[in-house]
Coordinates of C-alpha atoms and ligand atoms in Angstrom, one line a residue:
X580 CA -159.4 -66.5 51.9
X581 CA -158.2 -67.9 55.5
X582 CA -161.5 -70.2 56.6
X583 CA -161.5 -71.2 60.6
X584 CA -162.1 -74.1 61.7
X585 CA -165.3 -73.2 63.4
X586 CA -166.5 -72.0 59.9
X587 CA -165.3 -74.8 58.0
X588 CA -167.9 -77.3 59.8
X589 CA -170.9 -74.2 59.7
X590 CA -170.7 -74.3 55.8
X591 CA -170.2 -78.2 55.7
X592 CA -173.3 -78.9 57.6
X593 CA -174.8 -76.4 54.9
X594 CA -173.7 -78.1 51.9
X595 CA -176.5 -80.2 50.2
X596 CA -176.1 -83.6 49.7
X597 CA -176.4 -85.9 46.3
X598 CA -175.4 -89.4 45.7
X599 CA -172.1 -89.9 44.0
X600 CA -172.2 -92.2 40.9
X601 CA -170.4 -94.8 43.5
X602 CA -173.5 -94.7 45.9
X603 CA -171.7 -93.2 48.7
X604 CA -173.6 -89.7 50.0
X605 CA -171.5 -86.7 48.9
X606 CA -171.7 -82.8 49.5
X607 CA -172.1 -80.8 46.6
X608 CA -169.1 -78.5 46.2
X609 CA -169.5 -75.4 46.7
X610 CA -165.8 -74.7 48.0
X611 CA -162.8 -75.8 46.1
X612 CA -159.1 -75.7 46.3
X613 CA -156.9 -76.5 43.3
X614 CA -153.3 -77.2 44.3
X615 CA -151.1 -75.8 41.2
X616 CA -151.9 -72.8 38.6
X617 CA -150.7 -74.4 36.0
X618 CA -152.9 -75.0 32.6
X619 CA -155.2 -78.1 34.2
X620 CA -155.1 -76.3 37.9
X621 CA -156.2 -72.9 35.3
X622 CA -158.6 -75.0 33.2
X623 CA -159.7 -77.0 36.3
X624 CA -160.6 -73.8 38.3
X625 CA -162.3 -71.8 35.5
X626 CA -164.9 -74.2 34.5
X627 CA -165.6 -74.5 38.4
X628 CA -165.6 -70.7 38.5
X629 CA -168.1 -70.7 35.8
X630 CA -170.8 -72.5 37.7
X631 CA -170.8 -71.0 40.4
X632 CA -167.9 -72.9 42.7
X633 CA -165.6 -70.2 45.2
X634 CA -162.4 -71.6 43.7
X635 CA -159.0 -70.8 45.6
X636 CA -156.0 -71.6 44.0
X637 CA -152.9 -72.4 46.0
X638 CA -149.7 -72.3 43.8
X639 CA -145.8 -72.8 45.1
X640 CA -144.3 -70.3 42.6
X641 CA -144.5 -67.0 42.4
X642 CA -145.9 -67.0 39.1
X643 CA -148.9 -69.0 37.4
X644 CA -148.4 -71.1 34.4
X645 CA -146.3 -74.1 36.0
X646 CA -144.6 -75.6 32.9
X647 CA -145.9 -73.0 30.5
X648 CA -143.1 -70.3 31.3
X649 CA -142.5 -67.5 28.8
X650 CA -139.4 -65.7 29.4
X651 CA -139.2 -61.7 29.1
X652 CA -134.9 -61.5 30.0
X653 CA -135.0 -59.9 26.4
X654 CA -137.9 -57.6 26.0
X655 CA -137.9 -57.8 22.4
X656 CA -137.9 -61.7 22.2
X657 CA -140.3 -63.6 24.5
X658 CA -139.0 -67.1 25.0
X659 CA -141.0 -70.1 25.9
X660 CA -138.7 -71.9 28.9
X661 CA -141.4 -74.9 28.9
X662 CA -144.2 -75.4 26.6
X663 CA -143.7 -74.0 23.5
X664 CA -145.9 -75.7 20.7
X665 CA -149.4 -76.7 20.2
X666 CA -148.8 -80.0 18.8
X667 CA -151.3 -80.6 15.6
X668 CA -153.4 -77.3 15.7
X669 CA -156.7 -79.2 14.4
X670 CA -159.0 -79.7 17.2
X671 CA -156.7 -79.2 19.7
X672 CA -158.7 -76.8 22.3
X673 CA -155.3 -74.8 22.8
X674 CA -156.4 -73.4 19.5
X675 CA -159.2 -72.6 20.7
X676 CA -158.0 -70.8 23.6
X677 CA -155.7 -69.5 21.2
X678 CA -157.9 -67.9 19.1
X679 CA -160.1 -66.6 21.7
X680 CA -157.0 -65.2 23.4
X681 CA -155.8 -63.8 20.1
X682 CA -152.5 -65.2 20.2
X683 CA -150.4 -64.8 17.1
X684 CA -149.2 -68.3 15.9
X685 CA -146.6 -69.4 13.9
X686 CA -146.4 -72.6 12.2
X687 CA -143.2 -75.1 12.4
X688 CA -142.3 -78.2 10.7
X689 CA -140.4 -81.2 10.8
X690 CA -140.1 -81.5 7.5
X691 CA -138.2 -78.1 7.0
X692 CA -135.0 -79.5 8.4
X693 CA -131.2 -79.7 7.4
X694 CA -129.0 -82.4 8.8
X695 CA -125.2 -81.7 9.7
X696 CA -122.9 -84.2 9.9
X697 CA -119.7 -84.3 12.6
X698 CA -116.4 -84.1 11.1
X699 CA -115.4 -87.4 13.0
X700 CA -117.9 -89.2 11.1
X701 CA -117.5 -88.0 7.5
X702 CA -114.1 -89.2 7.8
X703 CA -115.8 -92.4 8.4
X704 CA -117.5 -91.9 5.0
X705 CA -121.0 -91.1 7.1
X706 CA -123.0 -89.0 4.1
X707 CA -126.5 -89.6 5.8
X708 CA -128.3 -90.2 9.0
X709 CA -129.2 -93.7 7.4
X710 CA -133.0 -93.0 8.6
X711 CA -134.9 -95.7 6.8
X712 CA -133.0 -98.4 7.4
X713 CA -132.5 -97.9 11.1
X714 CA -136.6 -96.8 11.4
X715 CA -137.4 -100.7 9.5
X716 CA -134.9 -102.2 12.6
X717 CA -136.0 -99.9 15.2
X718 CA -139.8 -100.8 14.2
X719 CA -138.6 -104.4 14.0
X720 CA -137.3 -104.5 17.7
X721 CA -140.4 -102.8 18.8
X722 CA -142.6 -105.4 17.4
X723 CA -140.8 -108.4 18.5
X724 CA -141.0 -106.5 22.1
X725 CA -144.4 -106.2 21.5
X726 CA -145.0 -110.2 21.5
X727 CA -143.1 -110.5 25.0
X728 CA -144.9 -111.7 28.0
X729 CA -142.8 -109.2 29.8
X730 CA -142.0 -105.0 29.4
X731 CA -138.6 -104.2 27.8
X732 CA -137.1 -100.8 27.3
X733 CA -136.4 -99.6 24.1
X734 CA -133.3 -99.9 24.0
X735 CA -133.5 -103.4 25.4
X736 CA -135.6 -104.5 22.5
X737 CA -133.2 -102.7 19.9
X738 CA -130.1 -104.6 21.8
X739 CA -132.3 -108.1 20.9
X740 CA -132.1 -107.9 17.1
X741 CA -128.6 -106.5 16.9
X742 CA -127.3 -110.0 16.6
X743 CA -123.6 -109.1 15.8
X744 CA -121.3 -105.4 16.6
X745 CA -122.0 -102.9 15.1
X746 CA -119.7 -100.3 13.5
X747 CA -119.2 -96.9 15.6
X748 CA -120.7 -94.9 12.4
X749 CA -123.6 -97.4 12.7
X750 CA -123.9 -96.6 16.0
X751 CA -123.8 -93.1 15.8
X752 CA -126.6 -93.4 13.0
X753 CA -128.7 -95.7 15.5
X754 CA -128.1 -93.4 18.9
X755 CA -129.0 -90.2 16.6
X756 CA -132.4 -91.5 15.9
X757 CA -133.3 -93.3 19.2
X758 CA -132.5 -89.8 20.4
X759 CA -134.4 -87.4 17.8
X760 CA -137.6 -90.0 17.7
X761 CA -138.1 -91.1 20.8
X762 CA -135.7 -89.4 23.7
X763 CA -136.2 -86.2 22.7
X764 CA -140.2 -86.7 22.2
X765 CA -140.8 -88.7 25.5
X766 CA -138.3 -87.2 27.8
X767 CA -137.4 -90.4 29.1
X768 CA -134.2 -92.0 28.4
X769 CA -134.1 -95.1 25.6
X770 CA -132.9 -97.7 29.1
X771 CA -136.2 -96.8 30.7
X772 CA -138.9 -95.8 27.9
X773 CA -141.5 -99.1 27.7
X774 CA -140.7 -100.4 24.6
X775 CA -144.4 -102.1 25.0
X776 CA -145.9 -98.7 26.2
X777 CA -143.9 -96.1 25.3
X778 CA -146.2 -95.1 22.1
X779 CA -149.6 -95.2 24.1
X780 CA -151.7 -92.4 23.8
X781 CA -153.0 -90.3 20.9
X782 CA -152.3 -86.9 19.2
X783 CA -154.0 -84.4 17.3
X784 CA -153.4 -84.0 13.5
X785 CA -152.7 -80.5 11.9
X786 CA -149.7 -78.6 11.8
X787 CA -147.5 -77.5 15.1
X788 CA -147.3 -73.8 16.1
X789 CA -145.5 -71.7 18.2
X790 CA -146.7 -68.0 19.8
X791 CA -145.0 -65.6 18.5
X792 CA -145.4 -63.7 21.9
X793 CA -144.9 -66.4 24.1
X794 CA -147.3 -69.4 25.6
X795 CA -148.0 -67.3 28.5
X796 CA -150.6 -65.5 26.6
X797 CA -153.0 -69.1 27.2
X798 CA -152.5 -69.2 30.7
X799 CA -152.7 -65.5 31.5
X800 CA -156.3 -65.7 29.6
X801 CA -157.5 -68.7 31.2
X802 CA -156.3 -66.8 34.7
X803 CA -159.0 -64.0 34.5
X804 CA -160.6 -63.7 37.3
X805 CA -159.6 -66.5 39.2
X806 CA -158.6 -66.5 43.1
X807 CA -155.3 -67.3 42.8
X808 CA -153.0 -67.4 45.8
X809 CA -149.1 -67.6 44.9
X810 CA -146.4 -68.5 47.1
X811 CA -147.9 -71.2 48.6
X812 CA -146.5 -73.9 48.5
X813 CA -148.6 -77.2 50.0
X814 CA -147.1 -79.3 52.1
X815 CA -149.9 -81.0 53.3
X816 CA -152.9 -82.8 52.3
X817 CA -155.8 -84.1 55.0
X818 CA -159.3 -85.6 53.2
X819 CA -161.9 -86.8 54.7
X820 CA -165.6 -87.5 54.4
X821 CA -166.1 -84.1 55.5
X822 CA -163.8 -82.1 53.4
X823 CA -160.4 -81.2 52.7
X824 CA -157.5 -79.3 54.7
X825 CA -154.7 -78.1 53.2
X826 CA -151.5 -77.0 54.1
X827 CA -149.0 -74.2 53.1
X828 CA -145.8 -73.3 54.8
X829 CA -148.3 -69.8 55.8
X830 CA -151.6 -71.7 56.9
X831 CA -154.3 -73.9 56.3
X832 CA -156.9 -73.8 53.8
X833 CA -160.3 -75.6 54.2
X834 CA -163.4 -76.7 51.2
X835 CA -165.4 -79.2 50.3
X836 CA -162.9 -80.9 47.8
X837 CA -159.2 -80.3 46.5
X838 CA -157.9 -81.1 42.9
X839 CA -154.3 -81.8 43.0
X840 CA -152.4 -80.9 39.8
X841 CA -149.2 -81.0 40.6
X842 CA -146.4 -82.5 38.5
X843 CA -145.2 -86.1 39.0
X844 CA -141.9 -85.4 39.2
X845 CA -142.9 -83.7 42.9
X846 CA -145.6 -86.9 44.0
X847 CA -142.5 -89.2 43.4
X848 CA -140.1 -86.9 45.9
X849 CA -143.0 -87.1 48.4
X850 CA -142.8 -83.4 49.7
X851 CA -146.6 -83.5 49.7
X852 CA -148.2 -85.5 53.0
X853 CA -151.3 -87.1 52.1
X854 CA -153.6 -88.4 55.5
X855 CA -154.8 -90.7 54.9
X856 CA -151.8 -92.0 52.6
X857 CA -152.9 -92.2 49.4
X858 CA -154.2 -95.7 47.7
X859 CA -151.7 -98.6 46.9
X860 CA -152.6 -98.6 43.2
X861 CA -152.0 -94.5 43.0
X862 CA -148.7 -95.5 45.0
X863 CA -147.6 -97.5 42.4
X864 CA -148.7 -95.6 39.7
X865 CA -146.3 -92.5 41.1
X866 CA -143.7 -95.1 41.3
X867 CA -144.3 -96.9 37.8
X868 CA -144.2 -94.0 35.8
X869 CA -141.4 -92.2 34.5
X870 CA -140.7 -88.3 35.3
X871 CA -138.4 -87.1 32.3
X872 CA -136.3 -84.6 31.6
X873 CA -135.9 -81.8 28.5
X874 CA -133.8 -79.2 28.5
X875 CA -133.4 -76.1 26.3
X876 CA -130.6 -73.8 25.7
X877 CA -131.6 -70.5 23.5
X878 CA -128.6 -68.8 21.8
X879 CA -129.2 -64.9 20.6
X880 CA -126.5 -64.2 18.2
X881 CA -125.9 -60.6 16.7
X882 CA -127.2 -61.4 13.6
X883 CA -128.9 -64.9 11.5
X884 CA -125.9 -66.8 10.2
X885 CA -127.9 -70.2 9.1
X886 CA -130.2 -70.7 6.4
X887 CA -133.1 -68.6 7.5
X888 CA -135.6 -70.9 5.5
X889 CA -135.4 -74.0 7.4
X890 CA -136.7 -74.4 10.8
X891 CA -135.0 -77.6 12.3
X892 CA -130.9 -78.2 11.9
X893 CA -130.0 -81.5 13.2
X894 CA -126.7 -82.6 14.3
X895 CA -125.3 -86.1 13.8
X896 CA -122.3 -87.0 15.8
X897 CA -120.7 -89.6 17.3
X898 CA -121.2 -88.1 21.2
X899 CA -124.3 -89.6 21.9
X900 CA -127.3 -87.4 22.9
X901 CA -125.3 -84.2 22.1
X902 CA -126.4 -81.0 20.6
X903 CA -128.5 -83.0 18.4
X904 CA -131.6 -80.6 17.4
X905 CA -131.7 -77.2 17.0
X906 CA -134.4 -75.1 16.0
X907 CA -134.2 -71.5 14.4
X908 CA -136.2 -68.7 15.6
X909 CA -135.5 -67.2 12.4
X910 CA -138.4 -67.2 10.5
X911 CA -139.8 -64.7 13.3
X912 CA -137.1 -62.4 12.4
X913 CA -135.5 -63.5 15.8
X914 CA -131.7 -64.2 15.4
X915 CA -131.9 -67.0 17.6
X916 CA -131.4 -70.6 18.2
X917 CA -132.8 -73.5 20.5
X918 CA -131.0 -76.5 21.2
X919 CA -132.5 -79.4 23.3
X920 CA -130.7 -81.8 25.3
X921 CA -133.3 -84.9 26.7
X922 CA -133.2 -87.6 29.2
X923 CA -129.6 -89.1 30.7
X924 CA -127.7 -86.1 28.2
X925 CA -130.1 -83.4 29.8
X926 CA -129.4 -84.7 33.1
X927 CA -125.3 -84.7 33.1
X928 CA -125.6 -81.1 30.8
X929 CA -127.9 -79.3 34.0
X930 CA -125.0 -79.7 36.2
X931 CA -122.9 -78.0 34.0
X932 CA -122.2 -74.0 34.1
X933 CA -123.8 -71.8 31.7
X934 CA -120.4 -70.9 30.6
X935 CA -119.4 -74.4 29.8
X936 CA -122.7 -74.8 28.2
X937 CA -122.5 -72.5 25.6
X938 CA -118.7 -73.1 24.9
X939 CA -120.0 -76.8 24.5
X940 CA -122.8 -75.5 22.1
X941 CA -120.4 -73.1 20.0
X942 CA -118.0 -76.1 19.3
X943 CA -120.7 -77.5 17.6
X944 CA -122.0 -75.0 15.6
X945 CA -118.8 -74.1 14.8
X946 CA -118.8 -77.7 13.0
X947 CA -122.2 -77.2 11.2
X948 CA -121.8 -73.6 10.6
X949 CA -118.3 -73.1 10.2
X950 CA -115.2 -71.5 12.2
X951 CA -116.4 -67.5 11.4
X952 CA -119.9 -67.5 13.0
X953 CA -120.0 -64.8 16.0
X954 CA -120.0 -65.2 19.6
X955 CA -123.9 -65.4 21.2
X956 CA -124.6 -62.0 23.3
X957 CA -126.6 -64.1 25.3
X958 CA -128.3 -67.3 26.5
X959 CA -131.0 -68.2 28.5
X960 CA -130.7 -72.5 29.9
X961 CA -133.3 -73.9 31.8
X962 CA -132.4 -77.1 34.3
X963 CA -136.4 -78.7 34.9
X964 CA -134.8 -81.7 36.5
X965 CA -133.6 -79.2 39.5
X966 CA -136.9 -77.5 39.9
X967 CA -138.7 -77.9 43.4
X968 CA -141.9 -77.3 41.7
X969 CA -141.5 -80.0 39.0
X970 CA -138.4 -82.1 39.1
X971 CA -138.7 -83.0 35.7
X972 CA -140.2 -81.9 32.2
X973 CA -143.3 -84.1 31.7
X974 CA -143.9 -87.5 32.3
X975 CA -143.2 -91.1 30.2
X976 CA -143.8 -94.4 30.1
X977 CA -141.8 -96.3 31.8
X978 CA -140.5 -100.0 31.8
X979 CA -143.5 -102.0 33.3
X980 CA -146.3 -98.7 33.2
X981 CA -149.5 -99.1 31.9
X982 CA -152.5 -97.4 31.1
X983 CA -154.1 -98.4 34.0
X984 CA -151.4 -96.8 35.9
X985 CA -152.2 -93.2 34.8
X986 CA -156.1 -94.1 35.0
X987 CA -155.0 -94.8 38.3
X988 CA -153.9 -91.8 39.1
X989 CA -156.1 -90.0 37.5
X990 CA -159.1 -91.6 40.0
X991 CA -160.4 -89.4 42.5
X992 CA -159.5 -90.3 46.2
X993 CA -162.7 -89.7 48.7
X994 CA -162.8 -85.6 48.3
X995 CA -159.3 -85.8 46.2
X996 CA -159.5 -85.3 42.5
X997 CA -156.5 -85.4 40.6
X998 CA -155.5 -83.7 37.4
X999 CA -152.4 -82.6 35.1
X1000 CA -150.7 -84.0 32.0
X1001 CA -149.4 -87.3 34.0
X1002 CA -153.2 -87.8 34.6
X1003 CA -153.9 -87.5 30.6
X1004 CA -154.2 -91.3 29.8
X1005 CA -154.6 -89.9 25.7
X1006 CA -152.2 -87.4 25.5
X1007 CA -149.8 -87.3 28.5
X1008 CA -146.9 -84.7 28.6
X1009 CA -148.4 -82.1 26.7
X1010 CA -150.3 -78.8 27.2
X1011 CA -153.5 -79.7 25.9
X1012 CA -153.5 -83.1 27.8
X1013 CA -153.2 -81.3 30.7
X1014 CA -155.8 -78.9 29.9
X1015 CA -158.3 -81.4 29.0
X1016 CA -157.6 -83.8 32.6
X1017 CA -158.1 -80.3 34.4
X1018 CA -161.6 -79.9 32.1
X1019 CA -162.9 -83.8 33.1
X1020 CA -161.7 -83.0 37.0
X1021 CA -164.0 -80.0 37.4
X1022 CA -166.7 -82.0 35.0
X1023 CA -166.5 -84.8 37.3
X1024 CA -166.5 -81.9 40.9
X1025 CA -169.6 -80.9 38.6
X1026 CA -171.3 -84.2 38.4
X1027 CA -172.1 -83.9 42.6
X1028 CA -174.2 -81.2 42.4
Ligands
LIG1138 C1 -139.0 -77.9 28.4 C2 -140.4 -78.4 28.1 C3 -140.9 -78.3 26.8 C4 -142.2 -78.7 26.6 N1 -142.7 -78.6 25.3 C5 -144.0 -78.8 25.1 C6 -144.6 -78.4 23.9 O1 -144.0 -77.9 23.0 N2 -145.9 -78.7 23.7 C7 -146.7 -79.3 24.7 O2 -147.9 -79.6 24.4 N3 -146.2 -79.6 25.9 C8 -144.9 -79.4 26.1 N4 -144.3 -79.6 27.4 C9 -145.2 -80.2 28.4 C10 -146.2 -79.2 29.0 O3 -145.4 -78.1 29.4 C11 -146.8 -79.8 30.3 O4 -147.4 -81.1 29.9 C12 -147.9 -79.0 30.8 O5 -147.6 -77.6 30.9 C13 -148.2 -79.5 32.2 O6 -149.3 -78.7 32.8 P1 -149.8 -79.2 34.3 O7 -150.8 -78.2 34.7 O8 -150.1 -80.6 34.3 O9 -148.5 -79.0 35.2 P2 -147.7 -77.7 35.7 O10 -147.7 -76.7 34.6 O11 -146.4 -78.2 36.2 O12 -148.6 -77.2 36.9 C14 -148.5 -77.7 38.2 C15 -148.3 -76.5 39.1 O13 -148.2 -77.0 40.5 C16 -147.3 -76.2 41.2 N5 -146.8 -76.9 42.3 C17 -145.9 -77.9 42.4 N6 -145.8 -78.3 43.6 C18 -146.5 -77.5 44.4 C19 -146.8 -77.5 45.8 N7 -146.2 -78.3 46.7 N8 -147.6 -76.5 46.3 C20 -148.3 -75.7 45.4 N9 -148.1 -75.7 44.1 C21 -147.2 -76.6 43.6 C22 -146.3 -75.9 40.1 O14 -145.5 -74.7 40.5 C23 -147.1 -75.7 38.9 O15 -147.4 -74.3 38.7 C24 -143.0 -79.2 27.7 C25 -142.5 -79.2 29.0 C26 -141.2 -78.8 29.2 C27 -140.7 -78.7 30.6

C-alpha cells in the first residue's frame, strides 16, 4: 500500500508511545516494512503479522525466497539453485517448518562418499587423499594461529608450519582438503578465511536433508498471507525519530520501522543509500566481513552411470579447486549430478560459458567414470557472485572479523533493524540462521509495544 505523506505523520502522531529498553521514547509499531522476502525477511514479517503489525514487504526480484531458489526448468526434477540442505535436522526449526509444511525430506551423508583420483597423480603413486595426516597439520597451523596477537588466513597459518617444499602430490593432497573442509563449507577462499575466526559459530547435530521437492516448499509456507510487494527494488533508506521512508525505483514507502534483510554481498556494493549514513562500527563490519561465493552446476544425464548407493564422489586432482565434489541425485531416482565450485575457482568458472562448463565437467567425469559415460541432455549453472540481488552466496569470516562485527551489524539503528544470515552471529550462512535473526528482529520490533 502507497502511504502519503500527509498520512504518514496522521498515523505517527497516533502511534502510542513506550520506552525502549535504551530509555529513549519510542512508538510502538504498528507499521512495518521488511526490505527482502527471503527466509529472515519471510520469518521476520510473519511473526510481526501474527501480532497484529500491517507488514509490507518490498523485495527486488520477482520472486520470494532470495537464496532459497528451487528451480522447475525440468518439471520432473525440482532443483535447489541456492539452499539445499537443512544442516543437522535435530532442533533445527527448518524441521519444524518442515514438518508443518509437509515437505518430504531425504537424508544425505558425508560419510557415503567415494574418492576418485586424477590420472596425473596415480602416476605419481597418489592411492589416497592422505586425509589424517594433512587434518593433524592443518589443525596444527590453526592452533599455532590461534596463539597470534594478530588474524592470519588459513592458508597463511598452513604456509607457517610447512617449513620445507613440498611435493606437487603433497600439494594436491593439501589443496583438496583446504578446499573440501573449509572453501567449500565457508565460501570464502583459504587467502582470506580468518584462520582465528573462520570456525566461530555453532551448528545443529542430526543428520542433513534435502527436499525432495525443492526448498521452496519453506518459504512458499512461511509466505501465506503476507503483503508482499515484488519488483521493488530499494534504493533508498531515510530513518528517523519519526519513522522510516523507503525507496523503490516505483515510489516511496512509509512505517513506523524497516527491517533490512538484505544480503551482504549488496551492503558492501552500496546500491542501498542510507540517511543518515549508517554507524561507523556497522560500516566496518560490512567492510570486515567476507561475502563468498558457491557455485553449482547440475548435470541430467540419460540414465545413472555411478554407483547409485553413495551420495558424495570426490575428485582429487592436481588443478586446484576443480571439480572437486559431486553429489548424486540418485538415491531420489533422479539421474543427476551436482558439482560445486567455491571461492577464487567459483569466481574464474562464472565467467566461463555454459558450454565450456560442462565440456570442463565431462573431462572429469570422464576420468572418474570412464571414457563411455553419455553426454548430459542438460545443465542448469548458477553464477551468485553476478547476481544484483546478492553478489555472493553467503557470508564468511574474514581476515581480521570478529564476532562483534556481525553483532554489530546485527544492532538496530534508531528505527532500523537488521536481519539475515550475515546477522546470525551462531550460525551465519545458513537457512536456519537466517531464519532465526529474522525471528529475534520481529521479537525485538515486539518488545516496543
Ligand atoms: C549456492 C548456495 C548453496 C547454499 N546451501 C545452503 C544449504 O545447503 N543449507 C543452508 O542452510 N544454507 C545454504 N546456503 C545459504 C542460505 O541460502 C542463506 O544463508 C539464506 O538463504 C539467506 O537468507 P536471507 O534471508 O538472509 O537472505 P536472502 O535469501 O538473500 O534474502 C534477501 C532478499 O533481499 C532481496 N534484496 C536484495 N537487494 C534488494 C534491494 N535493493 N531491494 C529489495 N530487495 C532486495 C533479495 O532479492 C532477497 O530475496 C546456500 C546458499 C547458496 C547461494
Amino acid at each position: 500500500m502507497f502511504i502519503t505523506r500527509r498520512h504518514f505523520l496522521t498515523m505517527l502522531a497516533a502511534s502510542p508511545l513506550v520506552m525502549s529498553p535504551l530509555g529513549e521514547t519510542q512508538a510502538a509499531p504498528s507499521r512495518v516494512i521488511v526490505i527482502g522476502a527471503g527466509i529472515a525477511g519471510l520469518a521476520a514479517a510473519r511473526a510481526l503479522a501474527e501480532k497484529g503489525i500491517a507488514v509490507t514487504i518490498l523485495e527486488g526480484r520477482e520472486r520470494i525466497g532470495g537464496r532459497i531458489y528451487t528451480s522447475h526448468t525440468w518439471p520432473d526434477i525440482p532443483l535447489d539453485l541456492g539452499a539445499s540442505w537443512i544442516h543437522g535436522q535435530h532442533k533445527n526449526p527448518i524441521t519444524d517448518l518442515a514438518k508443518a509444511a509437509q515437505a518430504q525430506r531425504v537424508v544425505t551423508s558425508y560419510d557415503s562418499a567415494a574418492l576418485y583420483i586424477d590420472p596425473r597423480l596415480s602416476k605419481l603413486g597418489v592411492k589416497s587423499a592422505n586425509e589424517a595426516a594433512i587434518a593433524k597439520l592443518v589443525t596444527q597451523a590453526l592452533n599455532q594461529a590461534n596463539q597470534l596477537e594478530q588474524d592470519i588466513s588459513v592458508k597463511a597459518a598452513v604456509d607457517r608450519v610447512l617449513t620445507k617444499p613440498v611435493s606437487p602430490s603433497y600439494q594436491a593432497q593439501l589443496d583438496f582438503y583446504l578446499n573440501s573442509k573449509f572453501e567449500q563449507e565457508y565460501s570464502g577462499s583459504i587467502a582470506t578465511l580468518s584462520a582465528q575466526t573462520m570456525e566461530d559459530g555453532k551448528s545443529f547435530t542430526g543428520t542433513d536433508a534435502l527436499f525432495l521437492q525443492g526448498y521452496e516448499q519453506i518459504t512458499n509456507y512461511l509466505a501465506q498471507g503476507l503483503n508482499i510487494q515484488l519488483g521493488q527494488t530499494v534504493t533508498k533508506v531515510a530513518y528517523g525519530a519519526k519513522g522510516v521512508s523507503v525507496t523503490t525505483q516505483h515510489q516511496t514507502h512509509t512505517a513506523d520501522y524497516a527491517i533490512i534483510t538484505v544480503p551482504l554481498g549488496v551492503l558492501k556494493r552500496n546500491t542501498i543509500q542510507f540517511s543518515p549514513v549508517l554507524s561507523r562500527d556497522k560500516q566496518i563490519a560490512i567492510q570486515r566481513l567476507g561475502m563468498g561465493l558457491l557455485n553449482k552446476t547440475y548435470l541430467r544425464f540419460p540414465k545413472v552411470f555411478w554407483p547409485k548407493n553413495i551420495d558424495w564422489h570426490e575428485y582429487l586432482s592436481p588443478d586446484k579447486g576443480r571439480w572437486v565434489e559431486w553429489v548424486s541425485f540418485a538415491k531420489i531416482g533422479a539421474p543427476v549430478l551436482l558439482g560445486f565450485h567455491a571461492a577464487d575457482t567459483a569466481r574464474t568458472v562464472e565467467n566461463w560459458t555454459d558450454q565450456a562448463l560442462v565440456a570442463d565437467a565431462m573431462k572429469v567425469l570422464k576420468t572418474m567414470f570412464g571414457n563411455n559415460i553419455p553426454q548430459p541432455v542438460g545443465a542448469q549453472i548458477t553464477r551468485w557472485a553476478k547476481d544484483p540481488f546478492a553478489y555472493g552466496s553467503y557470508s564468511f569470516n574474514a581476515v581480521g572479523s570478529t564476532l562483534q562485527d556481525r553483532k554489530n551489524l546485527a544492532k538496530p539503528s534508531g528505527r532500523l533493524f537488521w536481519a539475515g544470515e550475515a546477522t546470525s552471529s551462531s550460525y551465519q550462512g545458513t537457512v536456519h540462521g537466517a531464519y532465526l535473526s529474522g525471528v529475534e528482529a520481529a521479537k525485538a520490533l515486539l518488545k516496543l509495544r
